[in-house]
Amino acid sequence: MAAGLGTRLPGGCASRWPRGWRLAHAGPAARLQQEYDAVVIGAGHNGLVAAAYLQQAGLRTAVLERRHVLGGAAVTEEIVPGFKFSRASYLLSLLRPQIYTELELQRHGLRVLPRDPYSFTPLLEDRSPPRSLLLGHDAAQTQRQIAQFSPKDAQAYPEYEAFMGGLVAAIDPLLDAPPADTAALGQGSLLQRLRALRALRPLLRAGLAMGRQLPRYYEVLTAPISKVLDHWFESEPLKATLATDAVIGAMASPRTPGSGYVLLHHVMGTLEGQRGAWGYVAGGMGALSQAIASAAAARGAHIFAEKPVSRVLLGQDGRARGVALQDGTEVRSKVVLSNASPQITFLELTPQEQLPKDFVQRIQQVDTCSPVTKINVAVDRLPNFLAAPNARDGQPLPHHQCSIHLNCESTQLLHQAFAEASDGHPSSRPMIELCIPSVLDPGLAPRGCHVVSLFTQYTPPVLAGGRPWDEAARNAYADTVFDCIEAYAPGFKASVVGRDVLTPPDLQRIFGLPGGNIFHGAMSLDQLYFARPAPSYSGYRSPVPGLYLCGSGAHPGGGVMGAAGRNAARVALEDFRRL
């Protein structure tokens, strides 16, 4: 699982944290009851959000988590003694604003640390010092940075941001409502048809909001992001930096049709009123999950770690009637919501004979291919970039708080990295997003030290020739990544205290991410909205009455957003009240 390089704590690194620190589950201790109104499988952030809303509406709700820690992929774990890592997801932006306010997350301990500037792209150049691109919320400063590479691009950038902002504003309401049940439009009862027509309103409003720009916005959603960016800009460092948001987490190149939507997905968040902003969570991403769990527990929900579910229980009428745990315990309920992936929910936990064959085939065919290897690194000093040398006193500079993009001098480099992985070989110059959350949250690491998050791609889920990702393969790839960082920031390798390397198979095994896919399935247009997770089942209901999907495999997809959990809870509540 983890490729360690020891756990030395040099003199400048004073440990202030107990060795066995782990995020515990929230709320007062509760005893597991034999029966609830609702059971939620999995305590990922979506499952916890769903539980909070269900309990708030008066349903006695239990959440059952397989791992020892709550949060799914939004967890804080101490892998190297004294260093607390956001082990999988690592930044916050997409969480729906309604969830912040309705669940009073600030009151339950959530503290977000905004970043400004937010993006830093150093270059490898034969000049001293090399150039770099620093983007932030100061429009004039950002334009000056872009003008180093192209005055024309500097002038176009505000218009580009406004254009993309218009598309985000049009699509944003679609995130907070289930897609219409298109099957009901043709063959449902009168009530079902009326409900389906009502559900089409947000889609129609989105089209009207786009107005005359609809053809251009259509191109953004369907074209390769390279084509979209080529229309706006000429400088490669800017285009490559923006393109990272279009391919991150996706086995796709900037030249892949439809990659524009993934970029849109990553700029539609809001942080403290700033559209498109991303920030760190104080205490790591697990602190977000802890806040949501605390909100759910305060409303009366029962939340349990280390309670793995083995199957969904069905009644003689074919309805979901609860779950069975791996130890044989049965927990009865009137509704079951699954925060697990569609593959685990329907191919492992649900009796196959209760599912339509076409539906099972659709779930089996969902594209879950992931290019991501996440590497968590403990270091004893700040990285020192040639393009922006450190201060003499060793204190962090503005660029250290950013998402630092390496091997992003051009979109051709990104495409080349993708092409290598498509042939079964880890990229020789992988796309690297390097973040140092301890710059804004010093409590994550011992004094004088830092935690570094490396979100890297492209790594194939299966290596060429069918070779597995064994320890030697993990270490070889991690060494490649570290060699790349060393070229931009000499001395990085000598600063490493320890590392945790998570390849696609590791992400699947540890976090239940199918194929290691952080979105529970590709965010391609053929797997979104009406088709997520399968046509006619995009509204959170499943072929099994009383069983709902509330995780990232449902609309609107992946990212720490909470929308799927909130929407699924509302649908389940609507059905519960009819029982």
Short mmCIF file of C-alpha atoms in Angstrom, two decimals, residues 176-569:
data_model
loop_
_atom_site.label_atom_id
_atom_site.label_comp_id
_atom_site.label_asym_id
_atom_site.label_seq_id
_atom_site.Cartn_x
_atom_site.Cartn_y
_atom_site.Cartn_z
CA ASP A 176 -29.25 20.77 -6.71
CA ALA A 177 -32.09 18.82 -8.30
CA PRO A 178 -32.53 15.26 -9.59
CA PRO A 179 -32.55 14.85 -13.37
CA ALA A 180 -36.00 14.29 -14.79
CA ASP A 181 -37.26 10.70 -14.98
CA THR A 182 -37.42 10.49 -18.77
CA ALA A 183 -38.91 6.98 -18.68
CA ALA A 184 -41.91 8.32 -16.75
CA LEU A 185 -42.56 10.91 -19.45
CA GLY A 186 -43.58 8.20 -21.90
CA GLN A 187 -45.07 5.43 -19.80
CA GLY A 188 -45.55 6.57 -16.22
CA SER A 189 -48.76 7.40 -14.41
CA LEU A 190 -50.21 10.90 -14.73
CA LEU A 191 -48.62 11.86 -11.41
CA GLN A 192 -45.24 10.49 -12.51
CA ARG A 193 -45.46 12.33 -15.81
CA LEU A 194 -46.27 15.62 -14.08
CA ARG A 195 -43.39 15.09 -11.66
CA ALA A 196 -41.02 14.38 -14.57
CA LEU A 197 -42.14 17.49 -16.41
CA ARG A 198 -41.60 19.56 -13.28
CA ALA A 199 -38.08 18.11 -12.98
CA LEU A 200 -37.29 19.35 -16.51
CA ARG A 201 -37.68 22.98 -15.45
CA PRO A 202 -34.09 23.47 -14.21
CA LEU A 203 -32.78 22.12 -17.53
CA LEU A 204 -35.00 24.48 -19.50
CA ARG A 205 -33.98 27.41 -17.29
CA ALA A 206 -30.30 26.55 -17.86
CA GLY A 207 -30.84 26.67 -21.62
CA LEU A 208 -32.64 30.02 -21.38
CA ALA A 209 -29.87 31.42 -19.17
CA MET A 210 -27.28 30.58 -21.81
CA GLY A 211 -29.24 32.61 -24.35
CA ARG A 212 -27.39 33.53 -27.51
CA GLN A 213 -24.19 32.01 -26.14
CA LEU A 214 -25.72 28.53 -26.22
CA PRO A 215 -23.78 27.39 -29.35
CA ARG A 216 -20.45 28.53 -27.86
CA TYR A 217 -21.25 26.95 -24.50
CA TYR A 218 -22.22 23.75 -26.29
CA GLU A 219 -18.74 23.73 -27.82
CA VAL A 220 -17.14 24.09 -24.36
CA LEU A 221 -19.07 21.06 -23.11
CA THR A 222 -18.33 18.83 -26.08
CA ALA A 223 -15.00 19.89 -27.60
CA PRO A 224 -11.47 19.03 -26.50
CA ILE A 225 -10.33 21.64 -23.99
CA SER A 226 -7.25 22.24 -26.17
CA LYS A 227 -9.53 23.53 -28.94
CA VAL A 228 -11.43 25.78 -26.52
CA LEU A 229 -8.25 27.24 -25.02
CA ASP A 230 -6.63 27.68 -28.45
CA HIS A 231 -9.56 29.92 -29.34
CA TRP A 232 -8.85 32.19 -26.38
CA PHE A 233 -5.09 32.10 -25.82
CA GLU A 234 -1.69 31.64 -27.49
CA SER A 235 0.76 31.12 -24.59
CA GLU A 236 1.38 27.48 -23.71
CA PRO A 237 2.07 27.86 -19.96
CA LEU A 238 -1.32 29.54 -19.47
CA LYS A 239 -3.16 27.01 -21.64
CA ALA A 240 -1.48 24.05 -19.90
CA THR A 241 -2.22 25.46 -16.44
CA LEU A 242 -5.90 25.91 -17.27
CA ALA A 243 -6.05 22.51 -19.00
CA THR A 244 -5.03 20.71 -15.81
CA ASP A 245 -8.53 21.34 -14.44
CA ALA A 246 -9.99 19.70 -17.54
CA VAL A 247 -8.07 16.43 -17.20
CA ILE A 248 -7.47 16.11 -13.47
CA GLY A 249 -8.75 12.75 -12.25
CA ALA A 250 -9.66 11.74 -15.81
CA MET A 251 -7.97 9.27 -18.14
CA ALA A 252 -8.17 11.93 -20.82
CA SER A 253 -5.88 14.23 -22.77
CA PRO A 254 -6.49 17.93 -23.39
CA ARG A 255 -7.23 16.70 -26.92
CA THR A 256 -10.05 14.40 -25.75
CA PRO A 257 -13.53 15.57 -26.84
CA GLY A 258 -15.69 16.52 -23.86
CA SER A 259 -12.77 17.38 -21.59
CA GLY A 260 -14.16 20.91 -21.38
CA TYR A 261 -16.90 19.78 -19.00
CA VAL A 262 -14.41 18.49 -16.43
CA LEU A 263 -12.78 21.94 -16.43
CA LEU A 264 -16.19 23.48 -15.85
CA HIS A 265 -16.81 21.02 -13.01
CA HIS A 266 -13.66 22.28 -11.30
CA VAL A 267 -14.44 26.01 -11.60
CA MET A 268 -18.08 25.96 -10.52
CA GLY A 269 -17.38 25.94 -6.79
CA THR A 270 -17.59 28.88 -4.41
CA LEU A 271 -15.49 29.58 -1.35
CA GLU A 272 -16.47 32.44 0.95
CA GLY A 273 -18.29 34.15 -1.92
CA GLN A 274 -15.42 33.79 -4.41
CA ARG A 275 -16.49 31.84 -7.50
CA GLY A 276 -13.98 29.19 -8.59
CA ALA A 277 -11.85 29.53 -5.45
CA TRP A 278 -10.28 26.51 -3.76
CA GLY A 279 -9.01 26.32 -0.19
CA TYR A 280 -7.64 24.03 2.49
CA VAL A 281 -9.68 22.75 5.42
CA ALA A 282 -8.09 23.47 8.79
CA GLY A 283 -7.17 20.09 10.24
CA GLY A 284 -7.24 18.43 6.83
CA MET A 285 -10.19 17.15 4.80
CA GLY A 286 -11.17 14.83 7.62
CA ALA A 287 -12.17 17.91 9.62
CA LEU A 288 -14.86 18.60 7.02
CA SER A 289 -16.21 15.06 7.36
CA GLN A 290 -16.02 15.45 11.14
CA ALA A 291 -18.08 18.65 10.98
CA ILE A 292 -20.77 17.01 8.83
CA ALA A 293 -20.80 13.96 11.11
CA SER A 294 -21.10 16.25 14.12
CA ALA A 295 -24.06 18.03 12.50
CA ALA A 296 -25.75 14.68 11.80
CA ALA A 297 -25.06 13.36 15.31
CA ALA A 298 -26.32 16.57 16.91
CA ARG A 299 -29.62 15.97 15.11
CA GLY A 300 -29.73 12.43 16.51
CA ALA A 301 -28.16 10.26 13.80
CA HIS A 302 -26.19 7.20 14.92
CA ILE A 303 -22.81 6.94 13.18
CA PHE A 304 -20.61 3.85 13.39
CA ALA A 305 -17.11 3.09 12.12
CA GLU A 306 -15.82 -0.44 11.49
CA LYS A 307 -19.29 -1.75 10.58
CA PRO A 308 -18.81 -3.18 7.07
CA VAL A 309 -22.04 -4.04 5.23
CA SER A 310 -22.12 -7.36 3.39
CA ARG A 311 -25.50 -7.16 1.65
CA VAL A 312 -28.78 -5.29 1.29
CA LEU A 313 -31.74 -7.12 2.81
CA LEU A 314 -34.87 -7.46 0.70
CA GLY A 315 -38.42 -8.24 1.77
CA GLN A 316 -40.73 -10.67 0.04
CA ASP A 317 -42.16 -7.71 -1.86
CA GLY A 318 -38.72 -6.96 -3.30
CA ARG A 319 -38.24 -3.77 -1.28
CA ALA A 320 -35.02 -2.92 0.53
CA ARG A 321 -35.61 -3.72 4.21
CA GLY A 322 -32.20 -3.00 5.74
CA VAL A 323 -28.68 -4.41 5.61
CA ALA A 324 -26.63 -7.30 6.95
CA LEU A 325 -23.16 -6.65 8.35
CA GLN A 326 -20.15 -8.86 7.74
CA ASP A 327 -20.43 -10.21 11.29
CA GLY A 328 -23.99 -11.40 10.56
CA THR A 329 -25.81 -8.59 12.37
CA GLU A 330 -28.98 -7.49 10.62
CA VAL A 331 -30.17 -3.89 10.80
CA ARG A 332 -33.70 -3.35 9.55
CA SER A 333 -34.92 -0.13 7.96
CA LYS A 334 -37.60 1.24 5.68
CA VAL A 335 -35.12 2.84 3.26
CA VAL A 336 -31.44 2.22 2.46
CA LEU A 337 -29.15 4.82 0.93
CA SER A 338 -25.77 3.72 -0.42
CA ASN A 339 -22.80 6.07 -0.44
CA ALA A 340 -20.75 3.26 -1.98
CA SER A 341 -19.98 3.25 -5.69
CA PRO A 342 -22.59 1.93 -8.14
CA GLN A 343 -20.35 -1.10 -8.72
CA ILE A 344 -20.20 -2.05 -5.03
CA THR A 345 -23.85 -1.18 -4.43
CA PHE A 346 -25.36 -3.11 -7.30
CA LEU A 347 -22.78 -5.75 -8.21
CA GLU A 348 -21.71 -6.78 -4.69
CA LEU A 349 -24.31 -5.76 -2.09
CA THR A 350 -27.60 -6.22 -3.95
CA PRO A 351 -28.96 -9.67 -4.92
CA GLN A 352 -28.43 -9.85 -8.68
CA GLU A 353 -31.71 -11.65 -9.34
CA GLN A 354 -33.55 -8.51 -8.17
CA LEU A 355 -31.95 -6.29 -10.79
CA PRO A 356 -32.82 -6.03 -14.50
CA LYS A 357 -30.12 -7.62 -16.66
CA ASP A 358 -29.83 -4.48 -18.79
CA PHE A 359 -29.22 -2.39 -15.66
CA VAL A 360 -26.53 -4.78 -14.38
CA GLN A 361 -24.84 -4.66 -17.77
CA ARG A 362 -24.91 -0.85 -17.73
CA ILE A 363 -23.25 -0.75 -14.30
CA GLN A 364 -20.62 -3.26 -15.42
CA GLN A 365 -19.85 -1.09 -18.43
CA VAL A 366 -19.39 2.20 -16.54
CA ASP A 367 -15.99 3.65 -17.40
CA THR A 368 -14.03 3.84 -14.15
CA CYS A 369 -10.53 4.03 -15.60
CA SER A 370 -8.36 6.25 -13.41
CA PRO A 371 -4.95 7.81 -14.16
CA VAL A 372 -4.32 9.00 -10.59
CA THR A 373 -1.56 8.12 -8.17
CA LYS A 374 -1.73 10.18 -4.97
CA ILE A 375 1.54 10.56 -3.06
CA ASN A 376 1.57 12.04 0.44
CA VAL A 377 4.99 13.28 1.49
CA ALA A 378 6.44 14.42 4.81
CA VAL A 379 9.32 16.90 4.41
CA ASP A 380 11.60 18.69 6.86
CA ARG A 381 11.69 21.99 4.97
CA LEU A 382 9.80 24.00 2.34
CA PRO A 383 10.47 23.17 -1.30
CA ASN A 384 12.78 25.81 -2.81
CA PHE A 385 11.82 26.48 -6.44
CA LEU A 386 14.38 27.81 -8.90
CA ALA A 387 11.69 30.07 -10.40
CA ALA A 388 10.84 31.59 -6.97
CA PRO A 389 13.64 31.06 -4.43
CA ASN A 390 12.75 30.82 -0.75
CA ALA A 391 13.16 33.70 1.67
CA ARG A 392 16.31 33.70 3.78
CA ASP A 393 14.33 33.11 6.97
CA GLY A 394 12.68 30.02 5.47
CA GLN A 395 9.17 31.39 5.93
CA PRO A 396 6.51 30.50 3.32
CA LEU A 397 6.03 32.84 0.37
CA PRO A 398 2.72 33.46 -1.45
CA HIS A 399 3.34 30.78 -4.10
CA HIS A 400 3.79 28.08 -1.45
CA GLN A 401 0.04 28.16 -0.62
CA CYS A 402 -0.91 27.52 -4.26
CA SER A 403 -1.66 24.48 -6.34
CA ILE A 404 1.81 24.17 -7.87
CA HIS A 405 1.70 22.75 -11.40
CA LEU A 406 4.79 20.88 -12.56
CA ASN A 407 5.49 19.47 -16.02
CA CYS A 408 2.87 21.89 -17.31
CA GLU A 409 4.93 24.00 -19.70
CA SER A 410 2.64 23.00 -22.59
CA THR A 411 -0.50 21.04 -23.42
CA GLN A 412 1.71 18.82 -25.59
CA LEU A 413 3.49 17.64 -22.42
CA LEU A 414 0.14 16.73 -20.87
CA HIS A 415 -0.91 14.84 -23.98
CA GLN A 416 2.40 12.99 -24.08
CA ALA A 417 1.97 11.91 -20.45
CA PHE A 418 -1.52 10.63 -21.28
CA ALA A 419 -0.28 8.75 -24.36
CA GLU A 420 2.35 6.89 -22.36
CA ALA A 421 -0.21 5.73 -19.81
CA SER A 422 -2.60 4.68 -22.59
CA ASP A 423 0.09 2.22 -23.64
CA GLY A 424 0.35 0.84 -20.11
CA HIS A 425 3.42 2.80 -19.02
CA PRO A 426 3.48 5.35 -16.18
CA SER A 427 4.24 8.81 -17.52
CA SER A 428 7.93 9.65 -17.68
CA ARG A 429 7.05 13.33 -17.08
CA PRO A 430 3.79 13.05 -15.17
CA MET A 431 1.42 15.94 -14.60
CA ILE A 432 1.95 16.92 -10.97
CA GLU A 433 -0.23 19.12 -8.77
CA LEU A 434 1.79 19.84 -5.63
CA CYS A 435 0.10 21.37 -2.58
CA ILE A 436 1.54 22.28 0.81
CA PRO A 437 -1.47 22.76 3.12
CA SER A 438 0.75 23.13 6.20
CA VAL A 439 1.80 26.56 4.85
CA LEU A 440 -1.62 27.86 5.94
CA ASP A 441 -2.30 25.17 8.57
CA PRO A 442 0.98 24.64 10.51
CA GLY A 443 -0.65 22.20 12.94
CA LEU A 444 -0.57 19.48 10.28
CA ALA A 445 3.17 18.90 10.74
CA PRO A 446 5.84 19.16 13.42
CA ARG A 447 7.45 22.57 13.83
CA GLY A 448 9.67 23.43 10.89
CA CYS A 449 8.26 20.61 8.74
CA HIS A 450 5.52 20.34 6.15
CA VAL A 451 3.06 17.93 4.55
CA VAL A 452 3.09 17.83 0.75
CA SER A 453 0.24 16.45 -1.36
CA LEU A 454 1.16 15.20 -4.83
CA PHE A 455 -1.79 14.52 -7.10
CA THR A 456 -0.15 12.90 -10.10
CA GLN A 457 -1.14 11.42 -13.42
CA TYR A 458 -0.96 9.51 -15.66
CA THR A 459 -0.58 6.02 -14.25
CA PRO A 460 -2.46 3.12 -15.87
CA PRO A 461 -4.59 0.96 -13.55
CA VAL A 462 -2.82 -2.11 -15.00
CA LEU A 463 0.75 -1.92 -16.23
CA ALA A 464 1.86 -3.09 -19.68
CA GLY A 465 1.97 -6.86 -19.97
CA GLY A 466 -0.51 -7.23 -17.12
CA ARG A 467 2.15 -6.50 -14.48
CA PRO A 468 0.73 -5.60 -11.06
CA TRP A 469 1.44 -2.44 -9.09
CA ASP A 470 3.76 -4.13 -6.61
CA GLU A 471 6.10 -2.35 -4.19
CA ALA A 472 8.87 -2.12 -6.77
CA ALA A 473 6.54 -0.53 -9.35
CA ARG A 474 5.18 1.95 -6.78
CA ASN A 475 8.65 2.99 -5.70
CA ALA A 476 9.90 3.30 -9.28
CA TYR A 477 7.04 5.64 -10.19
CA ALA A 478 7.37 7.67 -6.99
CA ASP A 479 11.08 8.06 -7.71
CA THR A 480 10.22 9.39 -11.18
CA VAL A 481 7.86 11.95 -9.63
CA PHE A 482 10.49 13.00 -7.08
CA ASP A 483 13.12 13.35 -9.82
CA CYS A 484 10.75 15.69 -11.68
CA ILE A 485 10.17 17.81 -8.56
CA GLU A 486 13.93 17.90 -7.93
CA ALA A 487 14.43 19.53 -11.34
CA TYR A 488 12.15 22.42 -10.34
CA ALA A 489 13.13 22.52 -6.64
CA PRO A 490 16.64 21.15 -6.00
CA GLY A 491 16.97 19.65 -2.53
CA PHE A 492 13.43 18.28 -2.43
CA LYS A 493 14.52 14.64 -2.35
CA ALA A 494 16.90 15.28 0.56
CA SER A 495 14.06 16.88 2.54
CA VAL A 496 11.78 13.82 2.41
CA VAL A 497 11.03 12.21 5.79
CA GLY A 498 8.51 9.63 4.54
CA ARG A 499 5.95 8.98 1.82
CA ASP A 500 2.68 7.19 1.18
CA VAL A 501 2.14 6.07 -2.44
CA LEU A 502 -1.41 5.27 -3.54
CA THR A 503 -1.78 3.88 -7.08
CA PRO A 504 -5.21 3.28 -8.71
CA PRO A 505 -5.49 -0.26 -7.20
CA ASP A 506 -4.59 1.16 -3.76
CA LEU A 507 -7.24 3.86 -4.03
CA GLN A 508 -9.80 1.19 -4.88
CA ARG A 509 -8.79 -1.15 -2.07
CA ILE A 510 -8.54 1.44 0.68
CA PHE A 511 -11.30 3.90 -0.21
CA GLY A 512 -13.62 1.77 -2.35
CA LEU A 513 -13.07 4.00 -5.40
CA PRO A 514 -13.87 1.80 -8.44
CA GLY A 515 -10.73 1.45 -10.53
CA GLY A 516 -9.22 4.12 -8.26
CA ASN A 517 -11.52 6.69 -9.92
CA ILE A 518 -11.99 9.67 -7.60
CA PHE A 519 -15.37 10.43 -9.20
CA HIS A 520 -16.81 6.85 -8.87
CA GLY A 521 -16.85 6.86 -12.67
CA ALA A 522 -15.63 9.06 -15.49
CA MET A 523 -17.18 12.53 -15.75
CA SER A 524 -17.63 12.18 -19.49
CA LEU A 525 -20.79 13.46 -21.14
CA ASP A 526 -22.08 9.93 -21.75
CA GLN A 527 -21.94 9.30 -17.97
CA LEU A 528 -23.53 12.51 -16.69
CA TYR A 529 -27.00 13.82 -15.85
CA PHE A 530 -29.62 11.51 -17.45
CA ALA A 531 -27.05 8.69 -17.74
CA ARG A 532 -25.50 8.72 -14.24
CA PRO A 533 -25.20 5.95 -13.18
CA ALA A 534 -27.48 4.53 -15.92
CA PRO A 535 -30.27 5.82 -18.16
CA SER A 536 -33.68 5.89 -16.40
CA TYR A 537 -31.97 5.62 -12.98
CA SER A 538 -30.37 9.05 -12.68
CA GLY A 539 -32.80 10.31 -10.03
CA TYR A 540 -31.19 8.40 -7.08
CA ARG A 541 -33.85 5.68 -7.06
CA SER A 542 -32.68 2.21 -8.09
CA PRO A 543 -34.48 -0.80 -9.61
CA VAL A 544 -34.96 -2.02 -6.01
CA PRO A 545 -37.70 0.02 -4.30
CA GLY A 546 -36.39 1.65 -1.15
CA LEU A 547 -32.73 1.50 -2.24
CA TYR A 548 -31.11 4.78 -3.27
CA LEU A 549 -27.68 5.79 -4.54
CA CYS A 550 -26.32 8.88 -2.75
CA GLY A 551 -22.60 8.92 -3.65
CA SER A 552 -20.44 10.38 -6.39
CA GLY A 553 -21.62 7.71 -8.83
CA ALA A 554 -24.98 9.52 -8.88
CA HIS A 555 -25.81 12.99 -10.29
CA PRO A 556 -24.05 15.43 -10.30
CA GLY A 557 -20.88 13.35 -9.92
CA GLY A 558 -17.61 13.52 -8.06
CA GLY A 559 -15.76 16.08 -6.00
CA VAL A 560 -16.39 17.04 -2.39
CA MET A 561 -19.74 18.60 -3.25
CA GLY A 562 -22.39 16.96 -1.05
CA ALA A 563 -25.07 17.55 -3.70
CA ALA A 564 -25.68 13.84 -4.34
CA GLY A 565 -26.19 13.22 -0.62
CA ARG A 566 -28.55 16.16 -0.18
CA ASN A 567 -30.54 15.42 -3.34
CA ALA A 568 -30.84 11.69 -2.60
CA ALA A 569 -32.05 12.39 0.93
#
